[in-house]
PDB file of C-alpha atoms in Angstrom:
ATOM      1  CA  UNK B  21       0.000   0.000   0.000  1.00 87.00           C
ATOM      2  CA  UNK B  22       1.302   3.185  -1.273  1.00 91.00           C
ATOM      3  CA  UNK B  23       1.328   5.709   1.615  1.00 94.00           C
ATOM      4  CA  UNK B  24       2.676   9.465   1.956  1.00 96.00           C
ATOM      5  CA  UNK B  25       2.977  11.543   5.053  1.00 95.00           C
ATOM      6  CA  UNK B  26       3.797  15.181   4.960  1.00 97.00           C
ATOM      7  CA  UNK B  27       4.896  17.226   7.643  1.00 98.00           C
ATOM      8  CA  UNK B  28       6.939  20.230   8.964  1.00 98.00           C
ATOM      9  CA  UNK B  29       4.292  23.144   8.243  1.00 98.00           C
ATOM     10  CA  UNK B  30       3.696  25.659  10.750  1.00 98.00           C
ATOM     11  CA  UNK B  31       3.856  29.396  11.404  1.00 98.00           C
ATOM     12  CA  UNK B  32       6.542  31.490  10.255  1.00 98.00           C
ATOM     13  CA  UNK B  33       7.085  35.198   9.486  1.00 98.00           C
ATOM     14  CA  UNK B  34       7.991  36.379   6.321  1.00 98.00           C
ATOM     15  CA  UNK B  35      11.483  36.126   5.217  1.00 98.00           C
ATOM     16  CA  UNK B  36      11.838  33.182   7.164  1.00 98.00           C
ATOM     17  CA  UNK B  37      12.313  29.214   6.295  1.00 98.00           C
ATOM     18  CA  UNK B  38      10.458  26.173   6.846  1.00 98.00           C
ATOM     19  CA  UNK B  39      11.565  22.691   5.784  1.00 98.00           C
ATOM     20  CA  UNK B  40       8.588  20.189   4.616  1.00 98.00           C
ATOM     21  CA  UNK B  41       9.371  16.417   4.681  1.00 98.00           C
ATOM     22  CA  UNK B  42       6.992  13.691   2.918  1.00 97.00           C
ATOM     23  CA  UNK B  43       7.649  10.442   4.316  1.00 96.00           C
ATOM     24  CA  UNK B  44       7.015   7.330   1.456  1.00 92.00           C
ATOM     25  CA  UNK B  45       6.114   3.944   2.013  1.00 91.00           C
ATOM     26  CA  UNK B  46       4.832   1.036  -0.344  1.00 88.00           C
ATOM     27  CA  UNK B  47       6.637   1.522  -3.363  1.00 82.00           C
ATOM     28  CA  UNK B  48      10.025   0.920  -4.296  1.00 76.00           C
ATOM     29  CA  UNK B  49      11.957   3.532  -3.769  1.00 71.00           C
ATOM     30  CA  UNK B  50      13.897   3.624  -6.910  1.00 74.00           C
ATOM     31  CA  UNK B  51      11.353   4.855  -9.618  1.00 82.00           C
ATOM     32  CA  UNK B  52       9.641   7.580  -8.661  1.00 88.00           C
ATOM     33  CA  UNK B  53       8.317  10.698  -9.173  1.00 93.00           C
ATOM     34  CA  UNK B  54       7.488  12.732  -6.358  1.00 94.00           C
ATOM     35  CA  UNK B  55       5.485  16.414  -6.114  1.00 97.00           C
ATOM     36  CA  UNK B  56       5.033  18.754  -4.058  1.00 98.00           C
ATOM     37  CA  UNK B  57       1.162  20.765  -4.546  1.00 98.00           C
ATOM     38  CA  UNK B  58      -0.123  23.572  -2.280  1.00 98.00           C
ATOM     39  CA  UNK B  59      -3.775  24.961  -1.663  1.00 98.00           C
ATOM     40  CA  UNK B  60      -4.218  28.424  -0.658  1.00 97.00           C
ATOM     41  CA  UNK B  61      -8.247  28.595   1.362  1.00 95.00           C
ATOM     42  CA  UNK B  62     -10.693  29.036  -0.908  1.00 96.00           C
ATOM     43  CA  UNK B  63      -8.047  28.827  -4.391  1.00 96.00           C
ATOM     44  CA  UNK B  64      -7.167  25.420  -6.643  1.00 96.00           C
ATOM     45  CA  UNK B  65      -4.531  23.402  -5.919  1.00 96.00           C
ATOM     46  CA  UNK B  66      -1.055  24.289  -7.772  1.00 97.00           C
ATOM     47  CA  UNK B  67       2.220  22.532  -8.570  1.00 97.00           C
ATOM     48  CA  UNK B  68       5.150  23.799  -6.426  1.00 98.00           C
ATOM     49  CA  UNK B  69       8.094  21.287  -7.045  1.00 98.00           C
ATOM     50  CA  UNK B  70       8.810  17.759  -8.191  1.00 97.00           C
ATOM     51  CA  UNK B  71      11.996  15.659  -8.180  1.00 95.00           C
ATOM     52  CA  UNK B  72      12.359  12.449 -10.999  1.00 91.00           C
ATOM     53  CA  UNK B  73      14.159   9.348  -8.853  1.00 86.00           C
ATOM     54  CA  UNK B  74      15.451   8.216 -12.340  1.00 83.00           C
ATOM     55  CA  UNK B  75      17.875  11.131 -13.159  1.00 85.00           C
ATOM     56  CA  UNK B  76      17.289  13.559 -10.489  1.00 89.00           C
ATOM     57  CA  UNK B  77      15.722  16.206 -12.731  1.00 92.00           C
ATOM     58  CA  UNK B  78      13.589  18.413 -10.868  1.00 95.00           C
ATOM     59  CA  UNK B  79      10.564  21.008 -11.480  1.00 96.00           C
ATOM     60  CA  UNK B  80       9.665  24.436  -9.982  1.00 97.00           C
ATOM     61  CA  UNK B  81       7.194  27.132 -10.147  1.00 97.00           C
ATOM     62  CA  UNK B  82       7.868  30.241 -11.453  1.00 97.00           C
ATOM     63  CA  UNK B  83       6.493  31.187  -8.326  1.00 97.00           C
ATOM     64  CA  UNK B  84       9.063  29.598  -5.778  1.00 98.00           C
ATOM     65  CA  UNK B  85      12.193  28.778  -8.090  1.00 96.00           C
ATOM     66  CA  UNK B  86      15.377  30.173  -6.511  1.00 97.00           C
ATOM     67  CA  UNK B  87      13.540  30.133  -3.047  1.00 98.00           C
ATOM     68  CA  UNK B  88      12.357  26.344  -2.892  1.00 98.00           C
ATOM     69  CA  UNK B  89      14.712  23.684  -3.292  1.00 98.00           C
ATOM     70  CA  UNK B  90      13.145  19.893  -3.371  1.00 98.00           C
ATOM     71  CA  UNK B  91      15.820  16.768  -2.661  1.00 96.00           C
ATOM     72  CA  UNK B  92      15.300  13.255  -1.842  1.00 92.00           C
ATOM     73  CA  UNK B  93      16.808  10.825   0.728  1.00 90.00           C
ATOM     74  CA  UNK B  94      16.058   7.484  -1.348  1.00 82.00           C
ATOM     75  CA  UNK B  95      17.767   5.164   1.711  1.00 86.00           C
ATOM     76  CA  UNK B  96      15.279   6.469   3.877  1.00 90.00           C
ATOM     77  CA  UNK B  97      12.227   7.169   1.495  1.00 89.00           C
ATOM     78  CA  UNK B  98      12.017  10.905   2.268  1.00 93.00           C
ATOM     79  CA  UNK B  99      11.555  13.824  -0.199  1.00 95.00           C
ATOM     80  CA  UNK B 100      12.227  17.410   1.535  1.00 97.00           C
ATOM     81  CA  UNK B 101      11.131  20.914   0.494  1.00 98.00           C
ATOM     82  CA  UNK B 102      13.400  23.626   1.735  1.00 98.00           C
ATOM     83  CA  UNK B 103      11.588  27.022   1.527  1.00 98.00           C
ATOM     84  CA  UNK B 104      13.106  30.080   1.964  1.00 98.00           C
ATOM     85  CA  UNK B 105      12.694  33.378   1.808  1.00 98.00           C
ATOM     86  CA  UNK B 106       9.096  33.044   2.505  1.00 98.00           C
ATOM     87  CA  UNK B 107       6.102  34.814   1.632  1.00 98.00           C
ATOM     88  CA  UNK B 108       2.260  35.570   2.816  1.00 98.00           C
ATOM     89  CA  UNK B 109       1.629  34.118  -0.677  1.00 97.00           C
ATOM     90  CA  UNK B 110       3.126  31.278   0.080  1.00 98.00           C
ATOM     91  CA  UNK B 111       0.392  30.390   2.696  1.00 98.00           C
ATOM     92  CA  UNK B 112      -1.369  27.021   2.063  1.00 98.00           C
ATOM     93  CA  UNK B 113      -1.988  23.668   2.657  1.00 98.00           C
ATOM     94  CA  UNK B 114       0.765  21.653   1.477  1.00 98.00           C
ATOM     95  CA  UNK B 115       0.824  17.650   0.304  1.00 98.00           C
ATOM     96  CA  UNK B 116       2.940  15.343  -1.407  1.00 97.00           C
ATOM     97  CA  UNK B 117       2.118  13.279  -4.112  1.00 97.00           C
ATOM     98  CA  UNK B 118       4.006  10.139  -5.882  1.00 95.00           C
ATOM     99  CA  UNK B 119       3.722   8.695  -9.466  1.00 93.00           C
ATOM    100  CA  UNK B 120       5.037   5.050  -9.550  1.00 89.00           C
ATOM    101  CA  UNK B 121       5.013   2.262 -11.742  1.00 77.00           C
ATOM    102  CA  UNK B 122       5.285   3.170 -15.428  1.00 75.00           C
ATOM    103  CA  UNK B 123       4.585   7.018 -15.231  1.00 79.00           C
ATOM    104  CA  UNK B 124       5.123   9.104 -17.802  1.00 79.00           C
ATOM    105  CA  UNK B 125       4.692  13.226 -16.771  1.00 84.00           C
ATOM    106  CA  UNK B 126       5.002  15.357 -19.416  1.00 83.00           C
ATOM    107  CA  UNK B 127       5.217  18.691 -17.576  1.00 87.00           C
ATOM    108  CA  UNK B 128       6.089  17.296 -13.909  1.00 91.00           C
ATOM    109  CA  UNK B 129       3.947  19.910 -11.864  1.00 94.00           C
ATOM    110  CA  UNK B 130       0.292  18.884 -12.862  1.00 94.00           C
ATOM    111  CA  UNK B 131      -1.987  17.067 -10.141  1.00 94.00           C
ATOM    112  CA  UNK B 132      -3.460  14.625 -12.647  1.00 93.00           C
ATOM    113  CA  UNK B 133       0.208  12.924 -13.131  1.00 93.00           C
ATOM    114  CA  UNK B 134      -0.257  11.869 -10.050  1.00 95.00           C
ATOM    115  CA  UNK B 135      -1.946   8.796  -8.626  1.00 93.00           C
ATOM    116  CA  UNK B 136      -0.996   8.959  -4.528  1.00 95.00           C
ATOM    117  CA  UNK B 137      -1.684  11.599  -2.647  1.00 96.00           C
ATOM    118  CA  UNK B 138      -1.216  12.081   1.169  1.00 95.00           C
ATOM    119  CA  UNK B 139      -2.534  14.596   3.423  1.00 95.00           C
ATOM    120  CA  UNK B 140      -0.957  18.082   3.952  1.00 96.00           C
ATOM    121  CA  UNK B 141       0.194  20.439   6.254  1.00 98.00           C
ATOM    122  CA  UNK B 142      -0.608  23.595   7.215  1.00 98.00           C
ATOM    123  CA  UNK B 143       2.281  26.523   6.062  1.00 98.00           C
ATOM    124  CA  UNK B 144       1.386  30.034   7.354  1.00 98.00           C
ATOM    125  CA  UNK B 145       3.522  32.614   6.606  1.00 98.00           C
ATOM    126  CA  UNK B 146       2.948  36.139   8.366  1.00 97.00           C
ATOM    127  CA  UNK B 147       3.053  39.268   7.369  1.00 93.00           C
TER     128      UNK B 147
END
């Protein structure tokens, strides 16, 4: 059973730095594709960052690159989100997502190349 588990949101002012951690489990951790998605309340749900296990290629938001910086720990099935320099905008919920077995993304930062999701944590960012 595939399972995700973000955490590591909280409260922060702006300016400062959180570090997000999503926790995999039920997959082999060799061929993957993991993303990281955020919800603002009451806005859809956007693409922030993804990382390719395969070649280590990664994907960022116009929105967050140069701020945001995703890695992964493959001998302990972790993916991290280092964000920096953060905003108000940058309040939301945030989740991780995987794509295993066979996937094919073709822009890396869309929610439908996605088939596990887990639940997310709350990032607040003050003004």
């Amino acid at each position: 059973e595939v399972q995700l588990q973000a955490s590591g949101g909280g409260l922060v002012q702006a300016g400062g730095s959180l570090r997000l951690s999503c926790a995999a489990s039920g997959f082999t951790f060799d061929d993957f594709a993991i993303g990281w998605f955020r919800q603002p309340l009451g806005k859809e749900r956007e693409g922030v960052a993804s990382i390719m296990s395969s070649d280590g290629k990664t994907y960022y938001a116009d929105s967050v690159e140069g701020r945001f910086t995703i890695s992964s720990d493959n001998a302990n099935n972790t993916v991290y989100l280092q964000m920096n320099s953060l905003k108000p905008e940058d309040t939301a919920v945030y989740s991780c997502a995987a794509a295993v077995e066979g996937f094919n993304l073709d822009y890396g930062l869309e929610p439908y190349e996605y088939g596990y999701w887990g639940q997310g944590t709350q990032v607040t960012v003050s003004s």
